[in-house]
Coordinates of C-alpha atoms and ligand atoms in Angstrom, one line a residue:
M1 CA 0.0 6.1 16.2
G2 CA 3.2 4.8 14.2
K3 CA 3.8 4.6 10.7
C4 CA 0.9 4.9 8.2
V5 CA 1.2 2.1 5.3
G6 CA -1.0 1.6 1.8
I7 CA -2.4 -1.3 0.4
L8 CA -4.1 -2.1 -2.9
T9 CA -5.1 -5.2 -5.2
A10 CA -4.6 -4.7 -8.8
G11 CA -5.4 -6.9 -12.0
G12 CA -8.4 -10.0 -12.0
D13 CA -9.3 -10.3 -8.7
S14 CA -8.6 -13.9 -6.8
P15 CA -9.8 -15.9 -3.8
G16 CA -7.1 -15.0 -0.8
L17 CA -6.8 -11.0 -1.3
N18 CA -9.0 -10.4 1.7
A19 CA -7.0 -13.0 3.7
A20 CA -3.6 -11.0 2.5
I21 CA -4.9 -7.8 3.4
R22 CA -6.3 -9.1 6.8
S23 CA -3.1 -10.6 7.5
V24 CA -1.0 -7.2 6.6
G25 CA -3.4 -5.4 8.6
R26 CA -3.2 -7.6 12.2
V27 CA 0.7 -7.5 12.0
L28 CA 0.8 -3.7 11.3
A29 CA -1.8 -3.3 14.1
R30 CA 0.2 -4.8 16.7
N31 CA 3.0 -3.1 15.9
N32 CA 0.9 0.5 16.2
C33 CA 1.0 1.0 12.6
R34 CA -2.3 2.4 10.8
L35 CA -3.1 0.7 7.2
I36 CA -5.4 2.4 4.6
G37 CA -6.9 0.7 1.8
F38 CA -6.9 2.3 -2.0
K39 CA -9.9 1.7 -4.0
D40 CA -10.0 -0.2 -7.2
G41 CA -6.0 -0.8 -7.8
F42 CA -3.7 2.0 -9.0
E43 CA -6.9 3.8 -9.5
G44 CA -7.4 4.9 -5.9
V45 CA -4.1 6.1 -4.9
A46 CA -4.0 8.5 -8.5
F47 CA -7.6 9.6 -7.4
D48 CA -7.3 9.8 -3.7
R49 CA -9.9 7.0 -3.0
Y50 CA -9.0 4.8 0.1
V51 CA -10.8 3.6 3.4
E52 CA -9.4 2.9 7.0
L53 CA -8.5 -0.6 7.6
D54 CA -9.0 -0.6 11.2
E55 CA -9.7 -4.0 13.1
A56 CA -13.8 -3.6 12.1
M57 CA -13.2 -3.6 8.6
L58 CA -10.7 -6.3 8.7
S59 CA -13.1 -8.7 10.9
G60 CA -14.6 -11.5 8.9
I61 CA -13.0 -11.1 5.4
L62 CA -10.6 -14.1 6.0
T63 CA -13.1 -16.5 3.8
V64 CA -14.4 -14.1 1.4
G65 CA -13.1 -14.5 -2.1
G66 CA -13.2 -11.0 -4.2
T67 CA -11.3 -8.3 -2.7
I68 CA -12.8 -5.4 -0.1
L69 CA -11.0 -2.8 -1.7
R70 CA -12.2 -3.5 -5.0
T71 CA -9.8 -3.9 -8.5
S72 CA -8.9 -2.8 -11.8
R73 CA -6.5 -3.4 -14.7
N74 CA -5.9 0.3 -14.9
K75 CA -2.1 1.3 -14.9
P76 CA -0.5 4.5 -13.2
H77 CA 0.9 5.5 -16.3
K78 CA -1.7 4.5 -18.5
M79 CA -5.1 5.7 -16.7
P80 CA -8.6 6.2 -18.4
L81 CA -9.8 9.7 -17.1
G82 CA -12.9 10.6 -19.3
K83 CA -12.2 9.6 -22.8
K84 CA -8.2 10.3 -22.3
I85 CA -5.2 8.0 -21.0
V86 CA -3.4 9.9 -18.9
D87 CA 0.1 9.3 -16.9
M88 CA -1.3 9.9 -13.5
T89 CA 2.3 8.5 -11.9
G90 CA 3.2 11.9 -10.6
A91 CA -0.2 12.1 -9.0
I92 CA 0.4 8.7 -7.3
V93 CA 3.4 10.0 -5.7
E94 CA 1.8 13.4 -4.7
N95 CA -0.5 11.4 -2.9
Y96 CA 1.8 8.5 -1.4
H97 CA 3.9 11.6 0.2
K98 CA 0.2 13.2 1.7
H99 CA -0.8 9.9 3.4
Q100 CA 2.9 10.3 4.4
L101 CA 3.3 6.4 4.0
A102 CA 6.0 4.7 5.1
A103 CA 5.0 2.1 2.1
L104 CA 2.9 1.2 -0.2
I105 CA 1.7 -2.6 -0.7
C106 CA 0.6 -3.8 -4.1
I107 CA -1.1 -7.0 -4.4
G108 CA -1.2 -8.2 -8.1
G109 CA -0.1 -10.5 -10.9
G110 CA 2.0 -9.8 -13.9
G111 CA 0.9 -6.2 -14.6
T112 CA 0.7 -5.3 -11.1
H113 CA 4.5 -5.7 -11.1
K114 CA 5.3 -3.8 -13.7
S115 CA 3.3 -1.2 -12.8
A116 CA 4.9 -1.5 -8.9
L117 CA 8.1 -1.5 -10.3
L118 CA 7.3 2.3 -12.0
L119 CA 6.4 3.5 -8.8
K120 CA 9.5 1.9 -7.2
K121 CA 11.7 3.5 -9.6
A122 CA 9.6 7.1 -8.9
G123 CA 11.2 6.4 -5.5
L124 CA 8.0 5.4 -3.6
N125 CA 8.8 2.4 -0.5
I126 CA 6.9 -0.8 -2.6
I127 CA 6.6 -4.5 -1.3
T128 CA 4.4 -6.5 -3.3
L129 CA 2.5 -10.0 -3.0
P130 CA 2.1 -12.4 -5.8
K131 CA -1.8 -13.2 -6.8
T132 CA -3.1 -15.0 -9.8
I133 CA -5.4 -18.0 -10.5
D134 CA -3.0 -18.4 -13.6
N135 CA 0.2 -19.0 -11.3
D136 CA 2.5 -17.6 -13.9
L137 CA 4.0 -15.1 -11.8
G138 CA 7.6 -15.8 -11.7
G139 CA 9.8 -15.9 -8.0
S140 CA 6.8 -17.1 -6.1
S141 CA 6.2 -21.0 -6.2
S142 CA 2.8 -20.2 -5.3
C143 CA 0.6 -17.4 -6.1
I144 CA -2.8 -16.4 -4.1
G145 CA -5.9 -17.5 -5.8
F146 CA -4.5 -20.7 -7.9
D147 CA -4.9 -23.0 -5.4
T148 CA -8.9 -22.4 -5.5
A149 CA -8.8 -21.7 -9.2
L150 CA -7.1 -25.4 -9.1
N151 CA -10.1 -27.1 -6.9
V152 CA -13.2 -25.1 -8.7
A153 CA -11.5 -26.4 -12.5
T154 CA -11.0 -30.0 -10.6
S155 CA -14.2 -30.4 -8.9
A156 CA -16.0 -29.1 -12.5
I157 CA -14.0 -31.9 -14.5
D158 CA -15.2 -34.3 -11.7
S159 CA -18.9 -33.7 -12.0
L160 CA -18.8 -33.3 -15.6
H161 CA -17.5 -37.2 -15.8
S162 CA -21.7 -38.6 -14.8
T163 CA -23.0 -36.4 -18.0
A164 CA -20.2 -37.0 -20.2
S165 CA -20.4 -40.8 -19.9
S166 CA -24.2 -40.8 -19.9
H167 CA -24.3 -39.6 -23.3
K168 CA -20.8 -40.8 -24.5
R169 CA -20.0 -37.9 -25.3
I170 CA -16.4 -35.9 -26.2
M171 CA -16.4 -33.0 -23.2
L172 CA -14.0 -29.9 -24.1
V173 CA -13.9 -27.7 -20.6
E174 CA -12.2 -24.6 -21.5
V175 CA -9.7 -23.6 -18.3
M176 CA -8.5 -19.6 -17.6
G177 CA -4.8 -19.1 -17.3
H178 CA -4.3 -16.7 -20.0
K179 CA -1.0 -17.6 -21.8
T180 CA -0.1 -20.3 -19.7
G181 CA -1.4 -23.9 -18.8
W182 CA -0.6 -24.2 -14.9
L183 CA -4.5 -24.6 -14.1
T184 CA -5.3 -26.7 -17.1
L185 CA -2.6 -29.1 -16.5
G186 CA -2.8 -29.1 -12.8
S187 CA -6.6 -29.8 -12.7
G188 CA -6.7 -32.1 -15.9
I189 CA -4.0 -34.5 -14.2
A190 CA -5.9 -34.6 -11.0
G191 CA -9.1 -35.0 -12.5
G192 CA -7.7 -37.8 -14.5
A193 CA -7.9 -36.2 -18.4
D194 CA -6.4 -38.5 -21.0
V195 CA -6.1 -35.6 -23.2
I196 CA -4.8 -32.2 -22.4
L197 CA -4.3 -29.3 -24.5
I198 CA -2.1 -26.2 -23.1
P199 CA -0.6 -23.2 -24.8
E200 CA 3.2 -24.3 -24.1
I201 CA 2.6 -27.3 -26.2
P202 CA 1.1 -26.6 -29.4
Y203 CA -1.7 -28.9 -31.1
D204 CA -2.0 -31.0 -33.9
I205 CA -6.3 -31.6 -34.3
E206 CA -5.2 -34.7 -36.1
K207 CA -3.6 -35.9 -33.0
V208 CA -6.0 -35.3 -30.7
A209 CA -8.4 -37.1 -32.8
D210 CA -6.2 -39.9 -33.1
A211 CA -5.9 -39.9 -29.3
L212 CA -9.6 -39.9 -28.6
K213 CA -10.5 -42.2 -31.0
A214 CA -7.8 -44.7 -29.8
R215 CA -9.2 -44.2 -26.3
S216 CA -12.8 -44.9 -27.7
R217 CA -11.5 -48.1 -29.5
S218 CA -10.1 -49.7 -26.0
G219 CA -13.8 -48.9 -24.6
K220 CA -13.7 -45.6 -22.8
L221 CA -16.9 -44.4 -24.1
F222 CA -16.8 -40.7 -23.3
S223 CA -13.9 -38.2 -23.0
I224 CA -13.2 -34.9 -20.8
V225 CA -10.4 -32.8 -22.6
P226 CA -9.4 -29.7 -20.5
V227 CA -8.4 -26.9 -22.7
A228 CA -6.4 -23.9 -21.7
E229 CA -8.0 -20.5 -22.9
G230 CA -4.8 -19.8 -24.7
A231 CA -4.4 -23.3 -25.9
I232 CA -3.4 -22.9 -29.8
D233 CA -2.7 -25.5 -32.8
K234 CA 0.5 -25.6 -34.4
V235 CA -0.1 -23.8 -37.6
S236 CA -1.3 -20.8 -35.7
A237 CA 1.6 -21.4 -33.0
G238 CA 4.0 -21.2 -36.5
K239 CA 2.5 -17.9 -37.7
I240 CA 2.6 -16.3 -34.3
A241 CA 6.6 -17.3 -34.0
R242 CA 7.2 -15.8 -37.7
L243 CA 4.9 -13.0 -36.8
E244 CA 7.4 -12.3 -33.7
Q245 CA 10.7 -12.9 -35.7
E246 CA 9.1 -10.2 -37.9
I247 CA 8.7 -7.8 -35.4
S248 CA 11.8 -8.3 -33.7
K249 CA 13.6 -7.4 -37.3
C250 CA 11.8 -4.8 -38.2
S251 CA 12.7 -1.2 -38.1
D252 CA 9.7 0.7 -39.9
K253 CA 7.8 1.8 -37.2
S254 CA 4.4 1.9 -39.0
R255 CA 4.9 -1.8 -40.4
K256 CA 5.9 -2.8 -36.9
N257 CA 2.8 -1.4 -35.8
Q258 CA 1.2 -3.3 -38.3
L259 CA 2.5 -6.3 -37.6
K260 CA 2.0 -6.0 -33.9
A261 CA -2.0 -5.7 -34.3
Q262 CA -1.8 -8.5 -36.8
L263 CA -0.3 -10.7 -33.4
A264 CA -2.6 -9.0 -30.9
E265 CA -5.6 -10.4 -33.5
L266 CA -3.8 -14.1 -33.5
T267 CA -3.4 -14.0 -29.6
A268 CA -6.2 -12.3 -28.0
Y269 CA -8.5 -14.8 -26.2
D270 CA -11.7 -15.6 -28.7
P271 CA -14.6 -18.1 -27.3
A272 CA -15.4 -19.0 -30.9
R273 CA -12.2 -21.0 -31.0
I274 CA -13.2 -23.9 -28.5
F275 CA -16.3 -24.4 -30.4
A276 CA -14.7 -24.3 -33.5
L277 CA -12.7 -27.1 -32.3
A278 CA -15.6 -28.8 -30.9
K279 CA -17.0 -28.7 -34.6
K280 CA -13.7 -29.6 -36.0
L281 CA -12.9 -32.7 -33.7
E282 CA -16.7 -33.9 -33.8
E283 CA -16.2 -34.3 -37.6
L284 CA -12.8 -36.0 -37.3
T285 CA -13.9 -38.8 -34.6
A286 CA -17.5 -39.1 -35.3
L287 CA -18.5 -38.9 -31.8
E288 CA -20.6 -35.9 -30.5
T289 CA -18.8 -33.3 -28.7
R290 CA -19.8 -30.6 -26.3
V291 CA -18.1 -27.8 -25.0
T292 CA -18.2 -26.3 -21.0
I293 CA -16.7 -23.1 -20.6
L294 CA -16.2 -22.5 -16.9
G295 CA -15.1 -18.9 -17.1
Y296 CA -15.3 -16.9 -13.5
L297 CA -16.2 -19.2 -11.6
Q298 CA -12.6 -20.3 -11.6
R299 CA -11.9 -17.1 -9.7
S300 CA -15.0 -16.5 -7.4
G301 CA -16.0 -17.8 -3.9
T302 CA -14.8 -18.5 -0.9
P303 CA -10.7 -19.2 -0.7
S304 CA -9.2 -22.6 -0.4
C305 CA -7.5 -23.8 3.2
F306 CA -4.5 -23.5 1.2
D307 CA -5.0 -20.0 -0.2
R308 CA -5.9 -18.8 3.1
L309 CA -2.4 -20.0 4.7
L310 CA -0.4 -18.9 1.9
A311 CA -2.2 -15.2 2.1
S312 CA -2.0 -15.2 5.5
Q313 CA 1.7 -15.8 5.4
L314 CA 2.9 -13.8 2.5
G315 CA 0.5 -10.6 4.2
A316 CA 2.2 -11.1 7.8
R317 CA 5.8 -11.3 5.5
A318 CA 5.0 -7.9 3.6
A319 CA 4.0 -6.1 7.0
Q320 CA 7.4 -7.2 8.4
A321 CA 9.4 -5.9 5.7
V322 CA 7.5 -2.7 6.2
L323 CA 8.4 -2.7 9.9
D324 CA 12.1 -4.0 8.9
G325 CA 12.7 -1.0 5.9
D326 CA 12.9 -3.7 3.6
F327 CA 11.4 -2.0 0.5
G328 CA 11.3 -2.9 -3.3
C329 CA 10.7 -6.5 -2.8
M330 CA 8.0 -8.9 -3.2
A331 CA 7.6 -11.5 -0.7
A332 CA 7.5 -14.7 -2.2
F333 CA 6.8 -18.2 -1.2
E334 CA 9.4 -20.9 -1.8
N335 CA 9.9 -24.4 0.0
G336 CA 7.0 -24.0 2.2
T337 CA 8.3 -20.7 3.6
T338 CA 8.0 -16.7 3.0
K339 CA 11.3 -14.8 1.3
L340 CA 11.8 -11.6 -0.2
I341 CA 12.8 -10.9 -3.3
P342 CA 13.7 -7.9 -5.9
I343 CA 10.9 -6.7 -7.4
E344 CA 12.9 -6.1 -10.8
E345 CA 13.6 -10.0 -10.3
V346 CA 9.6 -10.7 -11.2
A347 CA 8.1 -7.5 -13.3
G348 CA 7.7 -9.0 -16.8
I349 CA 9.2 -12.1 -16.1
R350 CA 6.7 -15.0 -16.8
K351 CA 6.8 -18.6 -14.8
E352 CA 6.7 -20.9 -17.9
L353 CA 5.6 -24.3 -17.8
T354 CA 8.4 -26.1 -19.3
G355 CA 9.0 -29.9 -20.8
D356 CA 10.9 -31.0 -18.1
H357 CA 8.5 -29.7 -15.3
P358 CA 7.4 -33.0 -12.9
W359 CA 3.8 -32.2 -14.1
V360 CA 4.6 -32.6 -17.4
V361 CA 6.8 -35.4 -17.2
C362 CA 4.1 -37.2 -14.8
A363 CA 1.4 -36.5 -17.7
R364 CA 3.7 -38.1 -20.2
K365 CA 4.9 -40.7 -18.5
S366 CA 1.0 -42.2 -17.9
G367 CA -0.4 -41.5 -21.6
V368 CA -1.6 -38.2 -21.4
S369 CA -1.9 -36.9 -24.8
F370 CA -1.1 -33.3 -25.5
G371 CA -1.9 -33.4 -29.2
E372 CA 2.0 -33.2 -30.7
Ligands
LIG1 O1 -5.5 -13.5 -15.1 C1 -6.6 -13.7 -14.3 C2 -7.6 -14.3 -15.6 O2 -8.4 -15.1 -14.9 C3 -6.9 -14.9 -16.7 O3 -7.1 -16.1 -16.7 C4 -7.9 -14.7 -17.8 O4 -7.3 -14.7 -19.0 C5 -8.2 -13.1 -17.5 O5 -7.8 -12.9 -16.2 C6 -9.5 -12.6 -17.6 O6 -9.6 -11.5 -17.5 P1 -10.6 -10.1 -17.2 O7 -11.0 -10.2 -15.8 O8 -10.2 -8.7 -17.8 O9 -11.5 -10.7 -18.0

């Protein structure tokens, strides 16, 4: 047997992870290499929990959602151990060498890439793959899992039409996406929504109500409004901007921590927010309003064809990078093909949905209201 390679999946799970693992394993096996999978993200390397990913293990997983390796959000340098949080970077380096790994392949999103960079700096041969249903990882035009989530959210919006229309209701649909609106805007446009609320464009509730009333006056007796979980009203956005500015200028450590705590509270996900929005819209429009939270269904189930293709291509590229000795890179997707980019160019860089993005331009041109 030739080289031994390690692989892990970290962060929130996404459909297509198993397709990526399978692809890496198949390419490596054909080149006489062994693949071992670490369990529960970086935890598995820190505590040396792993499984042999031979052909039998990789068989039949292409279409299966989730990850056979399981996942966690625990970081190498902030690992829970009993009641303590400890730095396990040293243990990870040790276990990497214990297995005489040629490389460690880390599949994940924003948090995973920051951890991967840390391990690269600790001297390990790291290769990463972009995975997140939020699609907010820089460097890759598509991330594993996004397309499947987009299909789930769009088909939920499609389905909600019948009940929304039967009851002449406003239906708010909360869509995942963390602090970005990729999933909400994509599914909103694909589902034909006329009002879409995303974090990148803070909304004015009066304007949202006006758009809904105008739709009702024009004879459309129901509305489906995709709302990103990170969508924010203009007043809160102003408070957040002021706090961020204060934090950047503050030199007093304890005051800074206080401000950071306030900021965290304001920006944390709160399921109560969408219900409060529904109540307020009902008051302003006099139209009955209901809430649907799509939640984890968006990350569940079998990966779409696109995600299977994407994960297979990226997995093959990552395996090839190991064989070629191209370490410290992410296998990215761009213009229908794969390429390698340094992890430094990805870690900590969020792919922004900007005002000139074709989806935003198309929505604006076709009269979609962002509640501005
Ligand atoms: O990053 C993927 C994602 O599903 C986000 O859209 C969401 O905000 C978050 O994960 C939920 O995280 P958790 O699985 O920790 O509840």
